[in-house]
Short mmCIF file of C-alpha atoms in Angstrom, two decimals:
data_model
loop_
_atom_site.label_atom_id
_atom_site.label_comp_id
_atom_site.label_asym_id
_atom_site.label_seq_id
_atom_site.Cartn_x
_atom_site.Cartn_y
_atom_site.Cartn_z
CA UNK A 12 0.00 0.00 0.00
CA UNK A 13 1.32 3.45 -0.93
CA UNK A 14 -0.46 5.64 1.67
CA UNK A 15 -0.26 8.56 -0.76
CA UNK A 16 -2.91 10.43 1.24
CA UNK A 17 -0.45 10.63 4.15
CA UNK A 18 1.97 12.81 2.20
CA UNK A 19 0.56 16.16 1.13
CA UNK A 20 2.11 19.63 1.18
CA UNK A 21 0.89 19.84 4.77
CA UNK A 22 3.39 17.12 5.67
CA UNK A 23 6.77 17.49 3.87
CA UNK A 24 8.60 14.64 5.64
CA UNK A 25 12.29 13.85 5.40
CA UNK A 26 13.89 10.57 4.44
CA UNK A 27 16.95 9.03 2.80
CA UNK A 28 16.71 7.35 -0.61
CA UNK A 29 18.60 6.22 -3.67
CA UNK A 30 17.27 5.41 -7.13
CA UNK A 31 17.17 2.02 -8.77
CA UNK A 32 18.57 3.62 -11.93
CA UNK A 33 21.60 5.84 -12.41
CA UNK A 34 19.99 9.19 -11.58
CA UNK A 35 20.68 9.07 -7.83
CA UNK A 36 22.61 5.93 -6.98
CA UNK A 37 24.14 7.65 -3.96
CA UNK A 38 21.91 8.03 -0.91
CA UNK A 39 20.69 11.55 -0.21
CA UNK A 40 17.95 13.53 1.54
CA UNK A 41 14.47 13.31 0.03
CA UNK A 42 10.92 14.36 0.72
CA UNK A 43 7.67 12.85 -0.50
CA UNK A 44 4.53 14.31 -2.04
CA UNK A 45 1.77 11.76 -2.73
CA UNK A 46 3.59 8.98 -4.64
CA UNK A 47 6.52 11.09 -5.80
CA UNK A 48 9.92 11.25 -4.10
CA UNK A 49 12.06 14.36 -4.59
CA UNK A 50 15.81 14.61 -3.97
CA UNK A 51 16.14 17.97 -2.28
CA UNK A 52 19.63 18.68 -3.61
CA UNK A 53 18.09 18.77 -7.12
CA UNK A 54 15.99 21.82 -6.26
CA UNK A 55 17.03 25.45 -6.48
CA UNK A 56 16.82 26.59 -2.88
CA UNK A 57 17.75 29.88 -1.26
CA UNK A 58 19.55 28.34 1.72
CA UNK A 59 22.98 28.46 3.34
CA UNK A 60 25.88 26.30 2.23
CA UNK A 61 25.47 24.34 5.45
CA UNK A 62 21.90 23.42 4.52
CA UNK A 63 22.93 22.56 0.95
CA UNK A 64 25.62 20.26 2.31
CA UNK A 65 23.16 18.61 4.71
CA UNK A 66 20.82 17.77 1.83
CA UNK A 67 23.55 15.79 0.07
CA UNK A 68 24.38 13.55 3.04
CA UNK A 69 23.53 9.84 3.31
CA UNK A 70 21.73 10.34 6.64
CA UNK A 71 19.48 13.04 8.07
CA UNK A 72 21.79 13.79 10.99
CA UNK A 73 23.33 16.97 9.57
CA UNK A 74 19.88 18.25 8.63
CA UNK A 75 18.44 17.29 12.02
CA UNK A 76 21.20 19.20 13.79
CA UNK A 77 20.26 22.52 12.17
CA UNK A 78 18.46 25.19 14.17
CA UNK A 79 14.66 25.28 14.24
CA UNK A 80 14.54 28.61 12.32
CA UNK A 81 16.70 27.13 9.52
CA UNK A 82 14.50 24.04 9.33
CA UNK A 83 11.33 26.14 9.30
CA UNK A 84 12.70 28.32 6.50
CA UNK A 85 13.58 25.21 4.49
CA UNK A 86 10.13 23.73 5.05
CA UNK A 87 8.47 26.97 3.92
CA UNK A 88 10.54 27.05 0.71
CA UNK A 89 9.83 23.41 -0.06
CA UNK A 90 6.09 23.95 0.38
CA UNK A 91 6.18 26.83 -2.09
CA UNK A 92 8.40 25.11 -4.67
CA UNK A 93 6.66 21.73 -4.62
CA UNK A 94 3.25 23.37 -5.03
CA UNK A 95 4.28 23.91 -8.66
CA UNK A 96 3.22 20.79 -10.56
CA UNK A 97 5.88 21.42 -13.19
CA UNK A 98 8.59 21.14 -10.54
CA UNK A 99 7.16 17.88 -9.22
CA UNK A 100 6.88 16.47 -12.75
CA UNK A 101 10.51 17.39 -13.45
CA UNK A 102 12.16 16.29 -10.25
CA UNK A 103 9.79 13.72 -8.77
CA UNK A 104 10.65 10.01 -8.92
CA UNK A 105 7.98 7.34 -8.73
CA UNK A 106 7.92 5.60 -5.38
CA UNK A 107 8.66 2.24 -7.00
CA UNK A 108 11.81 3.67 -8.61
CA UNK A 109 13.54 4.51 -5.32
CA UNK A 110 14.85 2.55 -2.37
CA UNK A 111 14.25 4.00 1.08
CA UNK A 112 16.99 3.61 3.68
CA UNK A 113 17.42 4.01 7.42
CA UNK A 114 16.91 7.78 7.72
CA UNK A 115 19.41 8.49 10.50
CA UNK A 116 22.69 7.31 11.88
CA UNK A 117 21.38 6.18 15.26
CA UNK A 118 23.44 7.69 18.05
CA UNK A 119 21.63 6.12 21.00
CA UNK A 120 18.37 4.37 21.79
CA UNK A 121 16.28 4.78 24.93
CA UNK A 122 12.94 3.00 25.28
CA UNK A 123 10.54 4.51 27.79
CA UNK A 124 7.17 3.44 29.17
CA UNK A 125 4.56 6.13 28.45
CA UNK A 126 1.27 4.22 28.31
CA UNK A 127 -0.50 3.58 31.61
CA UNK A 128 -2.87 1.16 29.91
CA UNK A 129 0.06 -0.88 28.59
CA UNK A 130 1.74 -1.31 31.96
CA UNK A 131 -1.58 -2.30 33.53
CA UNK A 132 -2.42 -4.76 30.74
CA UNK A 133 1.10 -6.21 30.75
CA UNK A 134 1.06 -6.56 34.53
CA UNK A 135 -2.15 -8.54 34.30
CA UNK A 136 -0.76 -10.73 31.51
CA UNK A 137 2.50 -11.55 33.29
CA UNK A 138 1.63 -11.41 37.00
CA UNK A 139 -2.16 -11.78 36.98
CA UNK A 140 -2.54 -8.37 38.60
CA UNK A 141 -3.22 -4.93 37.11
CA UNK A 142 -0.46 -2.94 38.75
CA UNK A 143 2.03 -0.29 37.70
CA UNK A 144 5.75 -0.06 38.41
CA UNK A 145 6.25 2.11 41.51
CA UNK A 146 7.88 4.96 39.56
CA UNK A 147 5.43 5.10 36.65
CA UNK A 148 3.19 7.93 37.90
CA UNK A 149 6.20 10.00 38.97
CA UNK A 150 8.19 10.08 35.70
CA UNK A 151 8.57 8.11 32.44
CA UNK A 152 10.72 5.09 33.27
CA UNK A 153 13.00 3.68 30.57
CA UNK A 154 16.04 1.61 29.73
CA UNK A 155 18.95 1.92 27.31
CA UNK A 156 18.28 -0.13 24.19
CA UNK A 157 20.56 -1.37 21.41
CA UNK A 158 21.11 1.20 18.67
CA UNK A 159 23.06 -1.09 16.32
CA UNK A 160 20.01 -3.21 15.42
CA UNK A 161 17.59 -0.40 14.54
CA UNK A 162 16.56 -1.02 10.92
CA UNK A 163 14.30 0.61 8.37
CA UNK A 164 10.81 -0.67 7.61
CA UNK A 165 10.84 -3.65 5.25
CA UNK A 166 14.00 -5.21 6.68
CA UNK A 167 13.43 -8.91 7.53
CA UNK A 168 13.39 -9.77 11.24
CA UNK A 169 15.28 -12.96 12.09
CA UNK A 170 13.82 -14.96 14.96
CA UNK A 171 16.40 -14.85 17.77
CA UNK A 172 17.98 -17.71 19.69
CA UNK A 173 18.28 -17.48 23.43
CA UNK A 174 17.64 -18.94 26.86
CA UNK A 175 14.12 -19.32 28.22
CA UNK A 176 12.11 -21.29 30.74
CA UNK A 177 10.66 -24.63 29.65
CA UNK A 178 8.58 -25.83 32.55
CA UNK A 179 10.91 -26.29 35.51
CA UNK A 180 14.08 -26.10 33.42
CA UNK A 181 15.90 -23.49 31.37
CA UNK A 182 16.62 -24.33 27.72
CA UNK A 183 18.39 -22.78 24.73
CA UNK A 184 16.75 -22.49 21.33
CA UNK A 185 14.81 -20.33 18.92
CA UNK A 186 12.32 -18.05 20.63
CA UNK A 187 8.82 -19.50 20.80
CA UNK A 188 7.11 -16.24 21.76
CA UNK A 189 7.82 -13.59 19.08
CA UNK A 190 5.89 -10.37 19.58
CA UNK A 191 5.63 -6.86 18.18
CA UNK A 192 5.19 -3.58 20.05
CA UNK A 193 3.27 -0.63 18.62
CA UNK A 194 5.45 2.35 19.51
CA UNK A 195 6.42 5.84 18.43
CA UNK A 196 9.76 7.60 18.76
CA UNK A 197 11.19 11.08 18.78
CA UNK A 198 14.37 11.68 16.78
CA UNK A 199 16.71 14.09 18.54
CA UNK A 200 17.97 17.01 16.48
CA UNK A 201 19.62 19.68 18.62
CA UNK A 202 22.19 18.07 20.94
CA UNK A 203 23.13 19.04 24.49
CA UNK A 204 26.36 18.94 26.46
CA UNK A 205 27.04 16.52 29.27
CA UNK A 206 25.94 18.11 32.53
CA UNK A 207 23.11 20.12 30.95
CA UNK A 208 19.42 19.46 31.59
CA UNK A 209 16.68 20.46 29.15
CA UNK A 210 13.77 22.45 30.55
CA UNK A 211 10.29 21.27 29.59
CA UNK A 212 9.47 24.52 27.81
CA UNK A 213 12.52 23.99 25.57
CA UNK A 214 12.01 20.28 24.86
CA UNK A 215 10.44 20.70 21.40
CA UNK A 216 13.57 22.53 20.23
CA UNK A 217 15.49 19.25 20.57
CA UNK A 218 13.02 17.07 18.61
CA UNK A 219 13.69 16.89 14.86
CA UNK A 220 10.60 14.77 14.21
CA UNK A 221 8.72 11.56 14.94
CA UNK A 222 8.68 8.04 13.47
CA UNK A 223 6.77 4.82 13.96
CA UNK A 224 8.74 2.18 15.85
CA UNK A 225 8.24 -1.57 16.26
CA UNK A 226 10.17 -2.89 19.24
CA UNK A 227 10.22 -6.57 18.28
CA UNK A 228 10.28 -8.72 21.42
CA UNK A 229 11.02 -12.36 22.23
CA UNK A 230 8.79 -12.70 25.28
CA UNK A 231 10.21 -16.02 26.51
CA UNK A 232 13.82 -14.81 26.37
CA UNK A 233 12.79 -11.47 27.86
CA UNK A 234 10.87 -13.14 30.68
CA UNK A 235 13.90 -15.03 31.96
CA UNK A 236 16.39 -12.17 31.75
CA UNK A 237 14.25 -9.26 33.03
CA UNK A 238 15.12 -9.66 36.72
CA UNK A 239 17.11 -7.79 37.92
CA UNK A 240 18.59 -5.73 35.07
CA UNK A 241 15.84 -5.50 32.46
CA UNK A 242 15.62 -6.66 28.83
CA UNK A 243 18.63 -7.43 26.64
CA UNK A 244 18.60 -10.41 24.24
CA UNK A 245 14.82 -10.49 24.30
CA UNK A 246 14.73 -7.15 22.47
CA UNK A 247 18.18 -6.32 21.11
CA UNK A 248 17.92 -8.46 17.95
CA UNK A 249 15.84 -5.97 15.89
CA UNK A 250 13.87 -2.73 16.12
CA UNK A 251 12.10 -1.34 13.03
CA UNK A 252 11.36 2.32 12.31
CA UNK A 253 9.42 3.96 9.49
CA UNK A 254 11.48 5.61 6.73
CA UNK A 255 9.87 9.06 6.93
CA UNK A 256 10.63 11.48 9.76
CA UNK A 257 7.64 13.79 10.27
CA UNK A 258 8.59 17.27 11.59
CA UNK A 259 6.79 18.67 14.61
CA UNK A 260 5.64 21.63 12.48
CA UNK A 261 3.56 19.22 10.37
CA UNK A 262 2.00 17.79 13.53
CA UNK A 263 1.16 21.09 15.20
CA UNK A 264 -2.41 21.24 13.75
CA UNK A 265 -3.06 17.93 15.53
CA UNK A 266 -1.72 19.00 18.92
CA UNK A 267 -3.99 18.03 21.79
CA UNK A 268 -4.15 17.82 25.57
CA UNK A 269 -2.38 15.02 27.42
CA UNK A 270 -4.22 12.88 30.00
CA UNK A 271 -4.57 14.49 33.41
CA UNK A 272 -1.91 13.45 35.92
CA UNK A 273 -3.18 11.20 38.71
CA UNK A 274 -0.65 12.67 41.14
CA UNK A 275 1.18 16.00 40.85
CA UNK A 276 4.12 15.81 38.44
CA UNK A 277 7.56 16.69 39.78
CA UNK A 278 8.53 20.30 39.23
CA UNK A 279 10.79 19.53 36.25
CA UNK A 280 7.86 17.77 34.50
CA UNK A 281 5.20 20.34 35.38
CA UNK A 282 3.64 21.02 31.96
CA UNK A 283 2.42 24.52 31.13
CA UNK A 284 1.79 23.98 27.43
CA UNK A 285 -1.96 23.56 26.85
CA UNK A 286 -1.58 20.94 24.11
CA UNK A 287 1.66 19.00 24.61
CA UNK A 288 0.54 15.78 22.89
CA UNK A 289 -0.73 14.82 19.41
CA UNK A 290 -3.86 13.20 18.03
CA UNK A 291 -2.27 10.47 15.92
CA UNK A 292 -4.34 7.39 15.10
CA UNK A 293 -2.43 4.09 15.10
CA UNK A 294 -3.23 0.66 13.70
CA UNK A 295 -1.40 -2.67 13.60
CA UNK A 296 -2.12 -5.63 11.31
CA UNK A 297 -0.78 -9.16 11.03
CA UNK A 298 0.12 -10.07 7.43
CA UNK A 299 0.18 -13.65 6.19
CA UNK A 300 0.01 -15.16 2.67
CA UNK A 301 -1.49 -12.02 1.16
CA UNK A 302 -4.14 -11.57 3.86
CA UNK A 303 -4.30 -9.11 6.74
CA UNK A 304 -5.82 -9.30 10.20
CA UNK A 305 -6.31 -6.17 12.27
CA UNK A 306 -4.58 -6.54 15.63
CA UNK A 307 -5.34 -3.23 17.31
CA UNK A 308 -5.97 0.47 17.08
CA UNK A 309 -4.58 3.12 19.44
CA UNK A 310 -3.82 6.83 19.66
CA UNK A 311 -0.67 8.71 20.69
CA UNK A 312 -2.84 11.14 22.69
CA UNK A 313 -3.62 8.35 25.18
CA UNK A 314 -0.03 8.28 26.46
CA UNK A 315 0.36 9.38 30.07
CA UNK A 316 3.80 10.83 29.29
CA UNK A 317 4.60 12.93 26.20
CA UNK A 318 7.59 13.21 23.86
CA UNK A 319 8.50 16.43 25.66
CA UNK A 320 8.64 14.52 28.94
CA UNK A 321 11.05 12.00 27.43
CA UNK A 322 13.55 14.68 26.43
CA UNK A 323 13.45 16.18 29.92
CA UNK A 324 13.65 12.87 31.78
CA UNK A 325 16.56 11.72 29.62
CA UNK A 326 18.58 14.80 30.53
CA UNK A 327 17.44 15.54 34.10
CA UNK A 328 20.58 13.93 35.53
CA UNK A 329 22.89 15.70 33.11
CA UNK A 330 22.97 12.98 30.46
CA UNK A 331 23.68 14.60 27.11
CA UNK A 332 21.58 14.28 23.96
CA UNK A 333 23.21 13.52 20.61
CA UNK A 334 21.79 14.24 17.19
CA UNK A 335 20.27 10.97 16.01
CA UNK A 336 19.25 9.70 19.44
CA UNK A 337 16.00 7.71 19.37
CA UNK A 338 13.62 8.23 22.31
CA UNK A 339 10.85 5.63 22.09
CA UNK A 340 7.51 5.65 23.89
CA UNK A 341 7.09 2.00 24.77
CA UNK A 342 3.93 0.19 23.67
CA UNK A 343 0.92 2.45 23.10
CA UNK A 344 -2.30 0.78 24.27
CA UNK A 345 -5.85 1.59 25.29
CA UNK A 346 -8.46 0.10 27.60
CA UNK A 347 -10.43 -1.91 25.02
CA UNK A 348 -9.78 -5.49 23.94
CA UNK A 349 -9.09 -4.16 20.43
CA UNK A 350 -6.60 -1.58 21.75
CA UNK A 351 -3.80 -3.82 22.99
CA UNK A 352 -0.56 -2.68 21.33
CA UNK A 353 1.22 -6.05 21.56
CA UNK A 354 0.39 -9.76 21.62
CA UNK A 355 1.54 -10.08 25.23
CA UNK A 356 -1.50 -8.02 26.21
CA UNK A 357 -3.83 -9.40 23.54
CA UNK A 358 -3.21 -13.07 24.42
CA UNK A 359 -2.82 -12.60 28.18
CA UNK A 360 0.79 -13.70 28.04
CA UNK A 361 0.24 -16.42 25.43
CA UNK A 362 -2.69 -18.03 27.27
CA UNK A 363 -5.51 -16.95 24.92
CA UNK A 364 -5.51 -17.61 21.17
CA UNK A 365 -6.87 -15.23 18.56
CA UNK A 366 -8.04 -15.97 15.02
CA UNK A 367 -6.59 -14.61 11.78
CA UNK A 368 -8.87 -13.57 8.94
CA UNK A 369 -8.30 -16.97 7.26
CA UNK A 370 -9.29 -18.86 10.42
CA UNK A 371 -5.78 -19.81 11.55
CA UNK A 372 -4.97 -19.43 15.26
CA UNK A 373 -2.16 -17.52 16.92
CA UNK A 374 -0.81 -16.60 20.31
CA UNK A 375 2.56 -15.28 19.10
CA UNK A 376 4.10 -14.65 15.67
CA UNK A 377 5.18 -17.53 13.44
CA UNK A 378 7.87 -17.55 10.77
CA UNK A 379 6.47 -15.90 7.66
CA UNK A 380 4.14 -13.63 9.64
CA UNK A 381 4.48 -9.90 9.13
CA UNK A 382 3.34 -6.91 11.14
CA UNK A 383 2.35 -3.64 9.51
CA UNK A 384 1.92 -0.56 11.65
CA UNK A 385 0.44 2.68 10.31
CA UNK A 386 -0.18 6.14 11.74
CA UNK A 387 -2.40 8.93 10.39
CA UNK A 388 -3.28 12.36 11.70
CA UNK A 389 -5.62 13.60 8.97
CA UNK A 390 -5.67 16.36 6.33
CA UNK A 391 -2.78 14.89 4.36
CA UNK A 392 -0.46 14.19 7.27
CA UNK A 393 0.56 10.65 8.16
CA UNK A 394 3.56 8.42 8.66
CA UNK A 395 2.98 5.72 6.06
CA UNK A 396 3.87 2.27 7.32
CA UNK A 397 6.42 0.38 9.38
CA UNK A 398 6.51 -3.27 8.30
CA UNK A 399 8.60 -6.35 9.00
CA UNK A 400 8.31 -10.10 8.37
CA UNK A 401 9.66 -12.86 10.62
CA UNK A 402 12.29 -15.19 9.15
CA UNK A 403 13.47 -18.44 10.76
CA UNK A 404 16.15 -18.49 13.44
CA UNK A 405 19.68 -19.20 12.29
CA UNK A 406 20.83 -22.67 13.41
CA UNK A 407 23.88 -22.71 15.67
#
């Protein structure tokens, strides 16, 4: 599916692409309008040499590191130039004639837990009790993930090997509990220095844009290793992100209130912005043999903690931000049975089967299964898709 309605002049996303033919064999910065992809270095732009150089790079990092005023000026020019159909006809490549690549050089990866519904649902699935971690209502908890295995949408996901419980024993083998997680992530643009902390009112200045993120999870491997240090091999094998980074300026028309805090937020997370979150509709599907089965729907606006909160929490102790850091939200879920953002929740920890559209049964993902996640705001602004298919584990 092309999702051409996600990419209007109201969007103007950024990505990295190369052409199948000779025109642009080297990777460079692109944007997308409907089903056309435009290499920005081809356009005549009234920008600084620094911006021109950034548009020729094989990642978005140099572009992301520019100041907000420079990025806003570039966005304004692109909107004006690409409104001319003659320009799009001259410089636009068909979507099928380009290859999309990982948009950033990932500097670091932190995965947070922003959804209250997810932690409650997951607690019930794993422990039989709807309870939250003790810190959850005080600040967004998180852990340091593995940046080296973040891949672009469409990259196959190899089932991992690892250690897991098998009854009363612990065994080694291919994971038997492959899961997806419906997440979002902020891509850091403006960096900070070690020892500095970002104030909440300045947090947006450090966010280049947002992407969809699938935090693939091997629940059996994860379950054994979680205590006491948290996930490692159960998650570090692959994380998929969508190829298009959507700037915050494109999302501003969809800004909305965040859920009310159940207890007063600490002073450094006391939000004064009236609409610090975004109304972004999410959906996940399981793909198999040409058929699709809807797994869930959700909305970014349901998250208890916002992207702004993640920037602040990451730096509150003086930890520095680097351009290209990925700050993920954790699974986004709701209260309904059709709003569970992962199979751990949906199947009550693998105890309850669900049916695919062709009648087959599942608790967790099988080899050959794919997961497609999409996100759409409305009025020509969306994220397209983030997709991956499971391939068999590699024998040892």
